[in-house]
Amino acid sequence: DDRKFYLEGQLGQINPLTPTMGESGQQILDPVTQLKTLRSQYISATSKYSPDHPDVVRLRRQIEGLEKETGSVNSSTEQAKELAALRTELAAAREKYSAEHPDVIRLAKAVAAQEEGLQNLKNKPAPESEVAKNNPDNPAYLTMQAQLAGIKSEVQSLKVQREQLKTKLTDYEKRLQQTPDVERKYLVLNRDYENSVRRYQELTAKQNVAEVGQELEKERKGERFSLIDPPQLPEKPMTPNRPAIIILGFFLSIGSSLGFATVAESMGSSVRGVRGVMNVLEFPPLSVIPYLPNSEDLAKAGNTRKIIIAFVASGFVLLVLLVHFLWTPLDVLWFKGLRKVDTVIGG
């Protein structure tokens, strides 16, 4: 855009027509330039002379003839610039001189003439049939115009490319926003794929086993098994052998008790009976006085007997409970005993 604006400014400063030289070597201006020059001279003349002055009338006729030849030229911008410059000069002159000073009067007339010319000028763009711009022959103008056309085309192309890039950018932003959802869908599909592969492998293995069995059946190499008698649950456990453990524990307890009593007796220093006295004194005693229990001894012996009976009864009950819960239930044991008795009696 900066290059385009620069070339448009340069193009506006170049004359579309190639300047021609007269016989005297002076440059002959083109009609457009002559029209601009005559308008400037006309404004200066109207500020000095009256509208009926010969110079003003001559300049007006020349301007009208060139306008018919070249068409209407819009110079409102230039005239506005000249009007602003004249107003600035008029303000500066009024600060220095009085209202009757010749310079102030001249500038005031020039400002009035410029304002009248600006109001009478038609503010419309130049027609497309303008001779100078439609038929340029200046090489520099043509080169600059070609460069400007190329830059305009490049600008349009870049605008189209920019719109395409904006569309792609929007598409990529949408894709970035959809990335988490796409990842979740991908994980679901990957999990389904793994399950399908695992299922396929299982079916393939089953198919291979079935094919091997089919080949064995065809070649009569397969074996068939038929269940004649289903397995039965055992009536009693193989281990541990509870009766053997109980009997062995019983005899070991009696043996250990007798052994403990024997060891204690052999290691003790008590004297019991006539034999013990003879072993100590090495001669028999003259007489033996028996122990005569009193009432307290008799009561203590009765209590001891009761405790032993209770202990034996509780031991028997405990033994029955252990047999019932640890070995076999009492009802089963009872029926087994009856079955064995029947067997013995029947035999």
mmCIF file of C-alpha atoms in Angstrom:
data_model
loop_
_atom_site.group_PDB
_atom_site.id
_atom_site.type_symbol
_atom_site.label_atom_id
_atom_site.label_comp_id
_atom_site.label_asym_id
_atom_site.label_seq_id
_atom_site.Cartn_x
_atom_site.Cartn_y
_atom_site.Cartn_z
ATOM 1 C CA ASP A 1 0.000 0.000 0.000
ATOM 2 C CA ASP A 2 2.857 2.396 0.793
ATOM 3 C CA ARG A 3 4.438 1.698 -2.602
ATOM 4 C CA LYS A 4 1.085 2.242 -4.311
ATOM 5 C CA PHE A 5 0.563 5.595 -2.592
ATOM 6 C CA TYR A 6 4.115 6.634 -3.441
ATOM 7 C CA LEU A 7 3.686 5.732 -7.138
ATOM 8 C CA GLU A 8 0.306 7.488 -7.295
ATOM 9 C CA GLY A 9 1.963 10.643 -5.935
ATOM 10 C CA GLN A 10 4.817 10.348 -8.416
ATOM 11 C CA LEU A 11 2.367 9.653 -11.236
ATOM 12 C CA GLY A 12 0.391 12.774 -10.388
ATOM 13 C CA GLN A 13 3.510 14.871 -10.793
ATOM 14 C CA ILE A 14 4.398 13.492 -14.253
ATOM 15 C CA ASN A 15 2.870 14.967 -17.383
ATOM 16 C CA PRO A 16 0.998 12.261 -19.363
ATOM 17 C CA LEU A 17 1.969 13.888 -22.666
ATOM 18 C CA THR A 18 5.504 14.234 -23.920
ATOM 19 C CA PRO A 19 6.493 17.916 -24.029
ATOM 20 C CA THR A 20 7.185 19.258 -27.529
ATOM 21 C CA MET A 21 9.749 21.864 -28.505
ATOM 22 C CA GLY A 22 9.055 24.774 -30.870
ATOM 23 C CA GLU A 23 11.241 26.145 -33.661
ATOM 24 C CA SER A 24 12.863 28.629 -31.293
ATOM 25 C CA GLY A 25 13.823 25.836 -28.873
ATOM 26 C CA GLN A 26 11.135 26.685 -26.331
ATOM 27 C CA GLN A 27 8.999 23.966 -24.839
ATOM 28 C CA ILE A 28 5.397 23.849 -26.052
ATOM 29 C CA LEU A 29 3.048 22.990 -23.207
ATOM 30 C CA ASP A 30 0.241 20.477 -23.610
ATOM 31 C CA PRO A 31 -3.393 21.688 -23.457
ATOM 32 C CA VAL A 32 -3.932 20.535 -19.868
ATOM 33 C CA THR A 33 -0.882 22.401 -18.592
ATOM 34 C CA GLN A 34 -1.805 25.459 -20.670
ATOM 35 C CA LEU A 35 -5.308 25.352 -19.113
ATOM 36 C CA LYS A 36 -3.891 25.300 -15.572
ATOM 37 C CA THR A 37 -1.492 28.149 -16.398
ATOM 38 C CA LEU A 38 -4.231 30.282 -17.978
ATOM 39 C CA ARG A 39 -6.466 29.754 -14.931
ATOM 40 C CA SER A 40 -3.699 30.978 -12.643
ATOM 41 C CA GLN A 41 -3.144 34.004 -14.899
ATOM 42 C CA TYR A 42 -6.905 34.657 -14.997
ATOM 43 C CA ILE A 43 -7.098 34.695 -11.200
ATOM 44 C CA SER A 44 -4.181 37.129 -11.019
ATOM 45 C CA ALA A 45 -5.722 39.355 -13.732
ATOM 46 C CA THR A 46 -9.143 39.478 -12.082
ATOM 47 C CA SER A 47 -7.495 40.621 -8.880
ATOM 48 C CA LYS A 48 -5.913 43.562 -10.733
ATOM 49 C CA TYR A 49 -8.428 44.539 -13.452
ATOM 50 C CA SER A 50 -12.147 44.712 -13.911
ATOM 51 C CA PRO A 51 -14.070 41.868 -15.640
ATOM 52 C CA ASP A 52 -14.318 43.951 -18.877
ATOM 53 C CA HIS A 53 -10.592 44.511 -19.134
ATOM 54 C CA PRO A 54 -9.141 43.225 -22.476
ATOM 55 C CA ASP A 55 -6.612 40.940 -20.736
ATOM 56 C CA VAL A 56 -9.312 39.363 -18.558
ATOM 57 C CA VAL A 57 -11.636 38.853 -21.539
ATOM 58 C CA ARG A 58 -8.786 37.337 -23.587
ATOM 59 C CA LEU A 59 -7.812 34.917 -20.840
ATOM 60 C CA ARG A 60 -11.450 33.935 -20.336
ATOM 61 C CA ARG A 61 -11.886 33.098 -24.049
ATOM 62 C CA GLN A 62 -8.666 31.045 -24.102
ATOM 63 C CA ILE A 63 -9.772 29.078 -21.017
ATOM 64 C CA GLU A 64 -13.167 28.331 -22.539
ATOM 65 C CA GLY A 65 -11.552 27.131 -25.760
ATOM 66 C CA LEU A 66 -9.134 24.807 -23.972
ATOM 67 C CA GLU A 67 -11.930 23.427 -21.771
ATOM 68 C CA LYS A 68 -13.938 22.532 -24.892
ATOM 69 C CA GLU A 69 -10.840 20.875 -26.329
ATOM 70 C CA THR A 70 -9.665 18.898 -23.286
ATOM 71 C CA GLY A 71 -12.842 18.591 -21.247
ATOM 72 C CA SER A 72 -13.560 19.840 -17.741
ATOM 73 C CA VAL A 73 -10.601 19.569 -15.407
ATOM 74 C CA ASN A 74 -11.238 19.396 -11.655
ATOM 75 C CA SER A 75 -8.773 21.793 -10.038
ATOM 76 C CA SER A 76 -10.817 22.598 -6.962
ATOM 77 C CA THR A 77 -8.078 21.295 -4.681
ATOM 78 C CA GLU A 78 -5.451 23.554 -6.262
ATOM 79 C CA GLN A 79 -7.735 26.574 -6.161
ATOM 80 C CA ALA A 80 -8.537 25.874 -2.496
ATOM 81 C CA LYS A 81 -4.813 25.803 -1.728
ATOM 82 C CA GLU A 82 -4.306 29.107 -3.582
ATOM 83 C CA LEU A 83 -7.300 30.624 -1.753
ATOM 84 C CA ALA A 84 -5.849 29.609 1.620
ATOM 85 C CA ALA A 85 -2.471 31.091 0.682
ATOM 86 C CA LEU A 86 -4.111 34.390 -0.449
ATOM 87 C CA ARG A 87 -6.108 34.590 2.789
ATOM 88 C CA THR A 88 -2.927 34.104 4.794
ATOM 89 C CA GLU A 89 -1.206 36.925 2.842
ATOM 90 C CA LEU A 90 -4.267 39.163 3.300
ATOM 91 C CA ALA A 91 -4.289 38.590 7.071
ATOM 92 C CA ALA A 92 -0.583 39.381 7.289
ATOM 93 C CA ALA A 93 -1.015 42.579 5.158
ATOM 94 C CA ARG A 94 -3.902 43.837 7.306
ATOM 95 C CA GLU A 95 -1.744 43.498 10.399
ATOM 96 C CA LYS A 96 0.948 45.666 8.797
ATOM 97 C CA TYR A 97 -1.081 48.189 6.725
ATOM 98 C CA SER A 98 -4.399 49.945 6.827
ATOM 99 C CA ALA A 99 -7.484 48.940 4.844
ATOM 100 C CA GLU A 100 -6.759 51.619 2.130
ATOM 101 C CA HIS A 101 -3.279 50.285 1.430
ATOM 102 C CA PRO A 102 -2.819 49.139 -2.232
ATOM 103 C CA ASP A 103 -1.498 45.670 -1.224
ATOM 104 C CA VAL A 104 -4.469 45.080 1.073
ATOM 105 C CA ILE A 105 -6.916 46.160 -1.679
ATOM 106 C CA ARG A 106 -5.163 43.967 -4.262
ATOM 107 C CA LEU A 107 -5.139 40.880 -2.006
ATOM 108 C CA ALA A 108 -8.799 41.413 -1.072
ATOM 109 C CA LYS A 109 -9.768 41.506 -4.761
ATOM 110 C CA ALA A 110 -7.715 38.390 -5.433
ATOM 111 C CA VAL A 111 -9.404 36.507 -2.547
ATOM 112 C CA ALA A 112 -12.861 37.561 -3.797
ATOM 113 C CA ALA A 113 -12.038 36.484 -7.360
ATOM 114 C CA GLN A 114 -10.650 33.149 -6.149
ATOM 115 C CA GLU A 115 -13.773 32.498 -4.059
ATOM 116 C CA GLU A 116 -16.012 33.352 -7.036
ATOM 117 C CA GLY A 117 -14.027 31.061 -9.316
ATOM 118 C CA LEU A 118 -14.148 28.238 -6.758
ATOM 119 C CA GLN A 119 -17.931 28.576 -6.442
ATOM 120 C CA ASN A 120 -18.437 28.583 -10.192
ATOM 121 C CA LEU A 121 -16.228 25.530 -10.658
ATOM 122 C CA LYS A 122 -18.099 22.265 -10.996
ATOM 123 C CA ASN A 123 -16.839 19.795 -8.397
ATOM 124 C CA LYS A 124 -17.047 16.604 -10.357
ATOM 125 C CA PRO A 125 -14.378 14.060 -11.351
ATOM 126 C CA ALA A 126 -12.746 14.355 -14.686
ATOM 127 C CA PRO A 127 -14.499 12.366 -17.434
ATOM 128 C CA GLU A 128 -12.912 9.164 -18.640
ATOM 129 C CA SER A 129 -12.616 10.645 -22.090
ATOM 130 C CA GLU A 130 -9.983 13.136 -21.014
ATOM 131 C CA VAL A 131 -7.458 13.352 -23.806
ATOM 132 C CA ALA A 132 -4.305 13.637 -21.741
ATOM 133 C CA LYS A 133 -4.972 10.718 -19.439
ATOM 134 C CA ASN A 134 -6.636 8.455 -21.982
ATOM 135 C CA ASN A 135 -3.944 8.833 -24.590
ATOM 136 C CA PRO A 136 -0.653 9.354 -22.715
ATOM 137 C CA ASP A 137 2.564 9.177 -24.699
ATOM 138 C CA ASN A 138 5.162 10.074 -22.082
ATOM 139 C CA PRO A 139 7.458 6.993 -21.563
ATOM 140 C CA ALA A 140 8.106 7.850 -17.916
ATOM 141 C CA TYR A 141 4.372 8.218 -17.298
ATOM 142 C CA LEU A 142 3.643 4.907 -19.037
ATOM 143 C CA THR A 143 6.379 3.105 -17.033
ATOM 144 C CA MET A 144 5.101 4.511 -13.773
ATOM 145 C CA GLN A 145 1.522 3.633 -14.736
ATOM 146 C CA ALA A 146 2.548 0.018 -15.510
ATOM 147 C CA GLN A 147 4.328 -0.253 -12.170
ATOM 148 C CA LEU A 148 1.255 1.115 -10.395
ATOM 149 C CA ALA A 149 -0.986 -1.383 -12.188
ATOM 150 C CA GLY A 150 1.342 -4.247 -11.184
ATOM 151 C CA ILE A 151 1.350 -3.105 -7.561
ATOM 152 C CA LYS A 152 -2.467 -2.868 -7.541
ATOM 153 C CA SER A 153 -2.690 -6.391 -8.922
ATOM 154 C CA GLU A 154 -0.210 -7.595 -6.293
ATOM 155 C CA VAL A 155 -2.247 -5.876 -3.565
ATOM 156 C CA GLN A 156 -5.412 -7.640 -4.723
ATOM 157 C CA SER A 157 -3.581 -10.968 -4.825
ATOM 158 C CA LEU A 158 -2.210 -10.429 -1.325
ATOM 159 C CA LYS A 159 -5.682 -9.541 -0.054
ATOM 160 C CA VAL A 160 -7.049 -12.802 -1.469
ATOM 161 C CA GLN A 161 -4.112 -14.708 0.064
ATOM 162 C CA ARG A 162 -4.738 -12.991 3.396
ATOM 163 C CA GLU A 163 -8.383 -14.088 3.374
ATOM 164 C CA GLN A 164 -7.310 -17.646 2.572
ATOM 165 C CA LEU A 165 -4.799 -17.593 5.443
ATOM 166 C CA LYS A 166 -7.487 -16.273 7.792
ATOM 167 C CA THR A 167 -9.733 -19.163 6.753
ATOM 168 C CA LYS A 168 -6.922 -21.669 7.375
ATOM 169 C CA LEU A 169 -6.157 -20.053 10.733
ATOM 170 C CA THR A 170 -9.796 -20.399 11.779
ATOM 171 C CA ASP A 171 -9.763 -24.038 10.673
ATOM 172 C CA TYR A 172 -6.603 -24.767 12.687
ATOM 173 C CA GLU A 173 -8.042 -23.040 15.762
ATOM 174 C CA LYS A 174 -11.151 -25.232 15.508
ATOM 175 C CA ARG A 175 -8.930 -28.308 15.198
ATOM 176 C CA LEU A 176 -6.954 -27.288 18.288
ATOM 177 C CA GLN A 177 -10.190 -26.848 20.223
ATOM 178 C CA GLN A 178 -11.370 -30.296 19.092
ATOM 179 C CA THR A 179 -8.064 -32.011 19.983
ATOM 180 C CA PRO A 180 -9.154 -33.265 23.476
ATOM 181 C CA ASP A 181 -12.387 -34.709 22.062
ATOM 182 C CA VAL A 182 -10.496 -36.336 19.205
ATOM 183 C CA GLU A 183 -7.971 -37.806 21.662
ATOM 184 C CA ARG A 184 -10.771 -39.247 23.795
ATOM 185 C CA LYS A 185 -12.402 -40.808 20.731
ATOM 186 C CA TYR A 186 -9.004 -42.160 19.656
ATOM 187 C CA LEU A 187 -8.478 -43.823 23.050
ATOM 188 C CA VAL A 188 -11.939 -45.400 22.867
ATOM 189 C CA LEU A 189 -11.264 -46.710 19.362
ATOM 190 C CA ASN A 190 -7.822 -47.982 20.409
ATOM 191 C CA ARG A 191 -9.342 -49.822 23.382
ATOM 192 C CA ASP A 192 -12.019 -51.369 21.153
ATOM 193 C CA TYR A 193 -9.301 -52.361 18.694
ATOM 194 C CA GLU A 194 -7.250 -54.083 21.408
ATOM 195 C CA ASN A 195 -10.341 -55.945 22.632
ATOM 196 C CA SER A 196 -11.133 -57.024 19.086
ATOM 197 C CA VAL A 197 -7.548 -58.240 18.557
ATOM 198 C CA ARG A 198 -7.656 -60.194 21.826
ATOM 199 C CA ARG A 199 -10.987 -61.724 20.869
ATOM 200 C CA TYR A 200 -9.659 -62.586 17.433
ATOM 201 C CA GLN A 201 -6.637 -64.309 18.952
ATOM 202 C CA GLU A 202 -8.869 -66.363 21.258
ATOM 203 C CA LEU A 203 -11.109 -67.395 18.377
ATOM 204 C CA THR A 204 -8.064 -68.261 16.273
ATOM 205 C CA ALA A 205 -6.674 -70.442 19.068
ATOM 206 C CA LYS A 206 -10.025 -72.215 19.462
ATOM 207 C CA GLN A 207 -10.205 -72.701 15.718
ATOM 208 C CA ASN A 208 -6.726 -74.251 15.692
ATOM 209 C CA VAL A 209 -7.684 -76.632 18.524
ATOM 210 C CA ALA A 210 -10.868 -77.573 16.706
ATOM 211 C CA GLU A 211 -8.992 -78.205 13.477
ATOM 212 C CA VAL A 212 -6.468 -80.427 15.305
ATOM 213 C CA GLY A 213 -9.320 -82.392 16.909
ATOM 214 C CA GLN A 214 -11.033 -82.734 13.562
ATOM 215 C CA GLU A 215 -7.853 -84.086 11.969
ATOM 216 C CA LEU A 216 -7.420 -86.562 14.828
ATOM 217 C CA GLU A 217 -10.992 -87.733 14.386
ATOM 218 C CA LYS A 218 -10.450 -88.160 10.677
ATOM 219 C CA GLU A 219 -7.251 -90.143 11.182
ATOM 220 C CA ARG A 220 -8.790 -92.141 14.126
ATOM 221 C CA LYS A 221 -5.980 -91.023 16.360
ATOM 222 C CA GLY A 222 -8.154 -89.236 18.880
ATOM 223 C CA GLU A 223 -9.174 -90.815 22.165
ATOM 224 C CA ARG A 224 -12.617 -90.687 23.686
ATOM 225 C CA PHE A 225 -13.266 -90.720 27.425
ATOM 226 C CA SER A 226 -16.571 -91.733 28.988
ATOM 227 C CA LEU A 227 -17.379 -91.275 32.689
ATOM 228 C CA ILE A 228 -18.617 -94.596 34.097
ATOM 229 C CA ASP A 229 -18.777 -93.917 37.827
ATOM 230 C CA PRO A 230 -18.687 -90.350 39.135
ATOM 231 C CA PRO A 231 -16.327 -89.695 42.085
ATOM 232 C CA GLN A 232 -17.758 -89.894 45.599
ATOM 233 C CA LEU A 233 -16.923 -87.759 48.555
ATOM 234 C CA PRO A 234 -15.002 -89.575 51.372
ATOM 235 C CA GLU A 235 -16.847 -90.307 54.589
ATOM 236 C CA LYS A 236 -13.856 -89.510 56.787
ATOM 237 C CA PRO A 237 -10.690 -87.517 56.260
ATOM 238 C CA MET A 238 -7.411 -89.244 55.549
ATOM 239 C CA THR A 239 -5.461 -87.036 57.932
ATOM 240 C CA PRO A 240 -5.109 -86.401 60.801
ATOM 241 C CA ASN A 241 -5.799 -89.758 62.531
ATOM 242 C CA ARG A 242 -7.575 -88.391 65.559
ATOM 243 C CA PRO A 243 -8.181 -91.720 67.412
ATOM 244 C CA ALA A 244 -4.481 -92.568 67.229
ATOM 245 C CA ILE A 245 -3.578 -89.117 68.452
ATOM 246 C CA ILE A 246 -6.002 -89.383 71.400
ATOM 247 C CA ILE A 247 -4.831 -92.888 72.443
ATOM 248 C CA LEU A 248 -1.172 -91.963 72.076
ATOM 249 C CA GLY A 249 -1.725 -88.797 74.099
ATOM 250 C CA PHE A 250 -3.508 -90.792 76.813
ATOM 251 C CA PHE A 251 -0.673 -93.327 77.250
ATOM 252 C CA LEU A 252 1.983 -90.637 77.044
ATOM 253 C CA SER A 253 0.250 -88.611 79.753
ATOM 254 C CA ILE A 254 0.059 -91.689 82.085
ATOM 255 C CA GLY A 255 3.655 -92.618 81.356
ATOM 256 C CA SER A 256 4.905 -89.105 81.901
ATOM 257 C CA SER A 257 2.983 -88.873 85.183
ATOM 258 C CA LEU A 258 4.407 -92.168 86.492
ATOM 259 C CA GLY A 259 7.880 -91.193 85.355
ATOM 260 C CA PHE A 260 7.632 -87.800 87.035
ATOM 261 C CA ALA A 261 6.431 -89.423 90.297
ATOM 262 C CA THR A 262 9.234 -91.999 90.191
ATOM 263 C CA VAL A 263 11.909 -89.375 89.626
ATOM 264 C CA ALA A 264 10.483 -87.182 92.372
ATOM 265 C CA GLU A 265 10.384 -90.117 94.790
ATOM 266 C CA SER A 266 13.941 -91.156 93.999
ATOM 267 C CA MET A 267 15.309 -87.679 94.406
ATOM 268 C CA GLY A 268 13.330 -86.819 97.581
ATOM 269 C CA SER A 269 14.576 -87.344 101.182
ATOM 270 C CA SER A 270 11.231 -88.269 102.779
ATOM 271 C CA VAL A 271 10.875 -91.365 104.974
ATOM 272 C CA ARG A 272 7.742 -93.401 104.384
ATOM 273 C CA GLY A 273 6.912 -96.675 106.035
ATOM 274 C CA VAL A 274 8.917 -99.340 107.861
ATOM 275 C CA ARG A 275 11.182 -99.889 104.873
ATOM 276 C CA GLY A 276 12.194 -96.275 104.770
ATOM 277 C CA VAL A 277 13.083 -96.356 108.478
ATOM 278 C CA MET A 278 15.113 -99.518 108.004
ATOM 279 C CA ASN A 279 16.993 -97.931 105.090
ATOM 280 C CA VAL A 280 17.837 -94.950 107.197
ATOM 281 C CA LEU A 281 18.572 -96.654 110.571
ATOM 282 C CA GLU A 282 19.786 -100.011 109.156
ATOM 283 C CA PHE A 283 17.752 -101.999 111.767
ATOM 284 C CA PRO A 284 14.059 -102.690 112.124
ATOM 285 C CA PRO A 285 11.929 -100.571 114.412
ATOM 286 C CA LEU A 286 10.537 -102.008 117.634
ATOM 287 C CA SER A 287 6.932 -101.035 116.856
ATOM 288 C CA VAL A 288 4.781 -99.174 114.311
ATOM 289 C CA ILE A 289 2.087 -96.739 115.377
ATOM 290 C CA PRO A 290 -0.537 -96.334 112.590
ATOM 291 C CA TYR A 291 -1.879 -92.906 111.617
ATOM 292 C CA LEU A 292 -5.176 -92.216 113.280
ATOM 293 C CA PRO A 293 -7.208 -89.722 111.174
ATOM 294 C CA ASN A 294 -9.309 -87.172 112.992
ATOM 295 C CA SER A 295 -12.539 -85.530 111.892
ATOM 296 C CA GLU A 296 -10.750 -82.812 109.989
ATOM 297 C CA ASP A 297 -8.722 -85.383 108.043
ATOM 298 C CA LEU A 298 -11.847 -87.331 107.239
ATOM 299 C CA ALA A 299 -13.604 -84.164 105.985
ATOM 300 C CA LYS A 300 -10.595 -83.233 103.871
ATOM 301 C CA ALA A 301 -10.493 -86.741 102.368
ATOM 302 C CA GLY A 302 -14.181 -86.499 101.499
ATOM 303 C CA ASN A 303 -13.682 -83.170 99.779
ATOM 304 C CA THR A 304 -10.730 -84.539 97.836
ATOM 305 C CA ARG A 305 -12.822 -87.532 96.697
ATOM 306 C CA LYS A 306 -15.589 -85.197 95.484
ATOM 307 C CA ILE A 307 -13.120 -83.062 93.562
ATOM 308 C CA ILE A 308 -11.644 -86.135 91.875
ATOM 309 C CA ILE A 309 -15.130 -87.393 90.893
ATOM 310 C CA ALA A 310 -16.044 -83.950 89.462
ATOM 311 C CA PHE A 311 -12.758 -83.761 87.603
ATOM 312 C CA VAL A 312 -13.272 -87.229 86.082
ATOM 313 C CA ALA A 313 -16.843 -86.374 85.068
ATOM 314 C CA SER A 314 -15.848 -83.071 83.475
ATOM 315 C CA GLY A 315 -12.952 -84.801 81.692
ATOM 316 C CA PHE A 316 -15.344 -87.379 80.319
ATOM 317 C CA VAL A 317 -17.714 -84.663 79.091
ATOM 318 C CA LEU A 318 -14.791 -82.764 77.551
ATOM 319 C CA LEU A 319 -13.630 -85.953 75.836
ATOM 320 C CA VAL A 320 -17.104 -86.499 74.388
ATOM 321 C CA LEU A 321 -17.243 -82.934 73.116
ATOM 322 C CA LEU A 322 -13.813 -83.229 71.519
ATOM 323 C CA VAL A 323 -14.829 -86.448 69.784
ATOM 324 C CA HIS A 324 -18.059 -84.844 68.551
ATOM 325 C CA PHE A 325 -16.521 -81.640 67.176
ATOM 326 C CA LEU A 326 -13.035 -82.772 66.194
ATOM 327 C CA TRP A 327 -13.426 -86.363 65.089
ATOM 328 C CA THR A 328 -16.955 -87.346 64.085
ATOM 329 C CA PRO A 329 -20.446 -86.402 65.287
ATOM 330 C CA LEU A 330 -21.900 -88.558 68.029
ATOM 331 C CA ASP A 331 -24.950 -89.616 66.000
ATOM 332 C CA VAL A 332 -22.736 -90.773 63.137
ATOM 333 C CA LEU A 333 -20.506 -92.577 65.618
ATOM 334 C CA TRP A 334 -23.556 -94.182 67.188
ATOM 335 C CA PHE A 335 -24.899 -95.421 63.841
ATOM 336 C CA LYS A 336 -21.469 -96.717 62.850
ATOM 337 C CA GLY A 337 -21.295 -98.650 66.119
ATOM 338 C CA LEU A 338 -24.729 -100.119 65.523
ATOM 339 C CA ARG A 339 -23.736 -101.088 61.964
ATOM 340 C CA LYS A 340 -20.616 -102.843 63.245
ATOM 341 C CA VAL A 341 -22.619 -104.615 65.966
ATOM 342 C CA ASP A 342 -25.126 -105.758 63.342
ATOM 343 C CA THR A 343 -22.260 -106.957 61.183
ATOM 344 C CA VAL A 344 -20.693 -108.892 64.044
ATOM 345 C CA ILE A 345 -24.014 -110.369 65.151
ATOM 346 C CA GLY A 346 -25.042 -111.210 61.574
ATOM 347 C CA GLY A 347 -21.633 -112.809 60.898
#
